[in-house]
Each structure stands twice: as C-alpha cells, then as structure tokens.
Backbone as numpy.savetxt, mean C-alpha at the origin, in Angstrom:
# Nx Ny Nz CAx CAy CAz Cx Cy Cz
-2.43 -46.21 12.64 -2.36 -45.10 13.61 -3.41 -45.09 14.44
-3.32 -44.57 15.61 -4.21 -44.76 16.78 -5.22 -43.47 16.51
-6.39 -43.41 16.95 -7.10 -41.97 16.81 -6.72 -40.82 17.72
-5.86 -41.26 18.65 -5.24 -39.94 19.47 -4.08 -39.54 18.69
-3.31 -40.11 18.14 -2.11 -39.69 17.30 -2.82 -38.97 16.02
-3.76 -39.61 15.42 -4.40 -38.67 14.37 -4.90 -37.22 14.61
-5.79 -37.23 15.79 -6.27 -35.89 16.24 -5.01 -34.95 16.75
-4.05 -35.53 17.16 -3.01 -34.43 17.65 -2.10 -34.07 16.33
-1.89 -34.80 15.38 -1.26 -34.61 14.00 -2.13 -33.58 13.44
-3.46 -33.85 13.17 -4.47 -32.95 12.56 -4.11 -31.79 13.12
-4.33 -31.64 14.70 -4.43 -30.26 15.43 -3.00 -29.74 15.00
-1.95 -30.35 15.18 -0.73 -29.45 15.11 -0.39 -28.95 13.39
-1.00 -29.90 12.54 -1.05 -29.21 11.32 -1.84 -28.17 10.91
-3.23 -28.00 11.71 -4.11 -26.78 11.68 -3.20 -25.57 12.19
-2.64 -25.73 13.36 -1.97 -24.64 14.04 -0.75 -24.17 13.22
-0.04 -25.20 12.73 1.06 -24.83 11.59 0.90 -23.98 10.26
-0.35 -24.41 9.79 -0.96 -23.75 8.59 -1.19 -22.25 9.06
-2.06 -22.11 10.26 -2.50 -20.88 10.82 -1.45 -19.98 10.95
-0.23 -20.54 11.70 0.98 -19.69 11.88 1.47 -19.29 10.74
1.66 -20.10 9.68 2.29 -19.68 8.17 1.57 -18.64 7.86
0.04 -18.69 7.72 -0.77 -17.61 6.99 -0.56 -16.22 7.60
-0.45 -16.31 8.98 -0.22 -15.02 9.91 0.98 -14.59 9.48
2.18 -15.33 9.35 3.73 -14.74 8.92 3.46 -14.11 7.40
2.69 -14.90 6.50 3.14 -14.56 5.11 2.00 -13.88 4.66
0.77 -13.77 5.19 -0.31 -12.84 4.92 -0.58 -11.48 5.15
0.25 -11.22 6.32 0.15 -9.97 7.19 1.35 -8.92 6.89
0.97 -7.61 6.66 2.02 -6.75 6.18 1.63 -5.35 6.97
2.57 -4.29 7.36 2.12 -3.29 7.84 2.17 -2.48 6.62
2.39 -2.76 5.34 2.34 -1.83 4.04 1.56 -2.25 3.10
1.13 -1.42 2.49 0.48 -1.61 1.21 1.20 -1.00 0.29
1.85 -2.09 -0.79 2.72 -1.73 -1.64 1.92 -1.82 -2.87
1.02 -0.68 -3.14 0.22 -0.90 -4.23 1.11 -0.23 -5.60
1.31 -1.03 -6.30 1.95 -0.41 -7.48 0.97 -0.20 -8.52
1.29 1.01 -9.29 0.55 1.47 -10.59 1.56 1.42 -11.33
2.05 0.39 -11.95 3.11 0.23 -12.99 4.42 -0.04 -12.36
5.26 -0.52 -13.03 6.49 -1.00 -12.30 7.69 -0.30 -13.29
8.79 -0.21 -12.64 9.87 0.35 -13.36 10.10 -0.58 -14.28
10.26 -0.26 -15.50 10.50 -1.13 -16.77 12.13 -1.23 -16.68
12.46 -2.77 -16.96 13.86 -3.04 -16.92 14.28 -3.77 -15.60
13.35 -3.95 -14.80 13.55 -4.63 -13.32 14.53 -3.72 -12.64
15.27 -4.51 -11.81 16.18 -3.89 -10.55 17.23 -2.99 -11.25
17.29 -1.88 -10.69 18.40 -0.78 -11.21 17.74 0.23 -12.27
16.62 -0.20 -12.93 16.12 0.69 -13.88 15.61 1.99 -13.09
15.70 3.17 -13.72 15.43 4.48 -13.27 14.02 4.42 -13.19
13.53 5.26 -12.14 12.07 5.31 -11.58 11.61 6.80 -12.63
10.29 6.61 -12.76 9.91 7.77 -13.70 8.33 7.71 -13.41
7.82 8.74 -12.74 6.27 8.76 -12.44 5.61 9.02 -13.82
5.95 9.84 -14.60 5.24 10.02 -15.80 5.09 8.81 -16.76
6.06 8.06 -16.63 6.33 6.88 -17.74 5.64 5.49 -16.98
6.08 5.45 -15.58 5.78 4.21 -15.05 4.90 4.46 -13.90
4.11 5.34 -13.59 3.14 5.44 -12.56 3.76 5.45 -11.14
3.17 5.25 -10.19 3.50 5.43 -8.93 3.23 4.13 -7.93
3.99 4.15 -6.73 3.64 3.13 -5.85 3.48 3.76 -4.49
2.76 3.17 -3.73 2.31 3.84 -2.45 2.67 2.79 -1.31
2.94 3.22 -0.13 3.27 2.56 1.03 2.25 3.21 2.14
1.64 2.46 2.75 0.48 3.25 3.67 0.79 2.53 5.12
1.50 3.27 5.97 2.03 2.70 7.35 0.85 2.22 8.23
0.92 0.94 8.82 -0.02 0.41 9.74 -1.33 0.11 8.82
-1.40 -0.40 7.71 -2.28 -0.49 6.80 -3.16 -1.77 7.10
-4.55 -1.54 6.77 -5.41 -2.74 7.07 -6.51 -2.52 6.14
-6.10 -2.62 4.77 -7.13 -2.89 3.75 -7.15 -1.61 2.95
-6.54 -0.37 3.36 -6.62 0.93 2.78 -5.76 0.93 1.42
-6.10 1.77 0.39 -5.30 1.69 -0.84 -5.07 3.33 -1.68
-4.36 3.52 -2.23 -4.30 4.92 -2.91 -3.62 4.61 -4.33
-4.41 5.33 -5.31 -4.07 5.29 -6.69 -3.99 6.65 -7.11
-2.71 6.95 -7.21 -2.30 8.29 -7.79 -1.93 8.06 -9.38
-2.80 8.60 -10.18 -2.70 8.23 -11.67 -1.83 9.22 -12.37
-1.32 8.71 -13.58 -0.22 9.46 -14.29 -0.87 10.98 -14.78
-2.30 10.83 -14.95 -3.05 12.07 -15.33 -3.32 12.89 -14.33
-3.26 12.42 -13.08 -3.33 13.48 -11.88 -2.12 14.08 -11.65
-1.01 13.30 -11.97 0.45 13.89 -11.80 0.57 15.05 -12.91
0.13 14.71 -14.08 0.57 15.56 -15.23 -0.40 16.71 -15.00
-1.72 16.76 -14.41 -2.60 17.82 -14.12 -1.97 18.70 -13.17
-1.39 18.25 -11.96 -0.53 18.85 -10.86 -1.38 19.84 -10.06
-2.89 19.75 -10.11 -3.67 20.49 -9.23 -4.08 19.72 -7.90
-4.20 20.31 -6.75 -4.49 19.83 -5.68 -5.57 18.99 -5.77
-5.42 17.57 -4.97 -6.76 16.72 -5.20 -6.74 15.78 -3.96
-8.02 15.62 -3.52 -8.29 14.72 -2.32 -8.46 13.39 -2.65
-8.01 12.33 -2.11 -8.32 10.85 -2.47 -9.00 10.25 -1.28
-9.91 9.38 -1.52 -10.58 8.38 -0.56 -9.36 7.28 -0.44
-9.06 6.66 0.60 -8.03 5.52 0.72 -8.91 4.49 1.47
-10.21 4.45 1.43 -11.07 3.44 2.04 -10.55 2.17 1.85
-10.53 1.51 0.52 -10.10 0.47 -0.02 -10.98 -0.66 0.53
-10.62 -1.79 1.09 -11.52 -2.83 1.59 -11.40 -2.55 3.14
-11.02 -1.48 3.65 -11.22 -1.32 5.28 -12.75 -0.78 5.63
-13.18 -1.05 6.70 -14.31 -0.90 6.96 -14.52 0.73 7.43
-13.64 1.67 7.25 -13.59 3.16 7.37 -12.91 3.66 6.48
-12.96 5.14 6.28 -12.46 5.90 5.25 -11.49 6.92 5.91
-10.46 7.16 5.05 -9.46 8.41 5.36 -9.59 9.16 4.24
-9.02 10.39 4.03 -8.97 11.09 3.00 -7.53 11.58 3.19
-6.84 11.76 1.83 -5.37 12.38 1.69 -5.49 13.11 0.66
-4.85 14.47 0.73 -4.82 15.53 -0.15 -3.29 15.68 -0.60
-3.32 15.73 -1.91 -1.95 15.86 -2.30 -1.98 17.35 -3.00
-0.81 18.21 -2.61 -0.99 19.69 -3.14 -0.15 19.76 -4.44
-0.06 20.84 -4.88 0.50 21.08 -6.21 2.10 20.75 -5.93
2.51 21.27 -4.94 3.93 21.00 -4.61 4.19 19.60 -4.64
3.47 18.75 -4.09 3.29 17.11 -3.99 3.58 16.80 -5.52
2.73 17.08 -6.42 2.62 16.58 -7.75 3.96 17.26 -8.49
4.34 18.33 -8.24 5.62 18.51 -8.73 6.64 17.88 -8.44
6.81 17.46 -7.10 7.78 16.42 -6.73 7.67 15.36 -7.58
6.42 14.79 -7.57 6.27 13.42 -8.46 6.71 13.72 -9.93
6.30 14.82 -10.39 6.57 15.03 -11.73 8.27 15.10 -12.05
9.08 15.36 -10.90 10.34 15.17 -10.94 11.03 14.18 -10.21
10.06 13.19 -10.42 10.44 11.96 -9.91 10.94 11.91 -8.49
10.30 12.72 -7.59 10.63 12.51 -6.38 9.74 11.62 -5.45
10.09 11.59 -4.07 8.96 10.78 -3.14 8.37 11.81 -2.32
6.91 11.54 -1.96 6.56 12.50 -0.97 5.84 11.54 0.15
5.82 12.44 1.13 5.11 11.83 2.29 4.02 12.42 2.75
2.89 12.19 3.10 1.55 12.92 3.54 0.94 12.01 4.57
0.12 12.71 5.33 -0.61 11.96 6.25 -2.14 11.98 6.01
-2.77 11.05 6.21 -4.26 10.89 5.96 -5.05 11.82 7.15
-6.25 12.10 6.98 -7.19 12.40 7.97 -7.39 11.15 9.13
-7.98 12.06 10.22 -8.01 10.71 11.44 -9.34 10.40 11.09
-9.38 9.10 11.37 -10.76 7.95 11.51 -10.55 6.80 12.32
-11.57 6.69 12.91 -11.60 5.59 13.88 -10.49 5.76 14.90
-10.37 6.92 15.16 -9.20 7.11 16.33 -7.79 7.04 15.87
-7.55 6.84 14.46 -5.93 6.98 14.14 -5.88 7.49 12.52
-4.73 7.82 12.15 -4.39 8.32 10.71 -3.46 7.38 10.31
-2.99 7.68 9.02 -1.86 6.87 8.52 -0.95 7.85 7.61
0.34 7.54 7.92 1.46 7.98 6.99 1.75 7.09 5.94
1.61 8.26 4.72 1.71 7.40 3.36 2.70 8.14 2.51
3.41 7.02 1.83 4.80 7.55 1.13 4.15 7.20 -0.28
4.54 8.09 -1.35 4.07 8.12 -2.70 5.38 8.29 -3.26
5.86 7.32 -4.25 7.09 7.45 -5.21 6.98 6.72 -6.37
7.84 7.04 -7.21 7.74 6.79 -8.49 8.21 5.33 -8.74
7.34 4.65 -9.80 7.79 3.37 -10.20 8.76 3.13 -11.06
C-alpha cells in the first residue's frame, strides 16, 4: 500500500468514526430512568413502585431525579437540574404535580431561565 493510500484510508476512517459518534452519542432528551417498569414492555407504570423517568427537552447534560419519597411526601419542592452542564436551572414541582405522579400520571413543567434558555421537562412513571 502506498503512503498516500494509507493516509486517505486513515483519514476516511477517522471521519467515519466521528460521524458515527455524532449520530449515536447525541440526543435531545435525557431519559433519566429512576427504576424501570417491572415485567418489560406492556407492564403497567407505577410511580410509587417503580420510580419515575424524566425527559428534558434540548438537553445538554442536565438531569432530574424525582424520588419515590418526594412523591409520597407530596409537598412542593424545587430541584437543581445542573447535572454535568456548565450552568444550572431550577425546576419546581407543586403539590398538584406530586398528586398526578401518585396517581401514575405524567406532568410537564418548565425550568427557570439560565444562560439565555429554559427547558421543558416531562416526568412520568416508570
């Protein structure tokens, strides 16, 4: 193999791997599972038994953990969702939000604005 061919093949492989990483490694959501539905697909969801899952729109390192204990307590609570992001947002869940989760509902809330943007967050039962 000539040096020129080797360089072009190596360059092509590097570009291909970078493209694959971009396709596989990036996502607009944070599917932070805090427990999964027992029984696999088709199993019924239950926040008090299985915990919650969260999806953060346009996510870039933020995370939200809503514990079973918080759902049981049912009192308004603010959460930091900084995660691995370089900035922080706060999210407040109301008593009504916790009631919906206790009843195995899904809620949608918005974070505070930071660094010129906010995030829509969906919390559902696992």
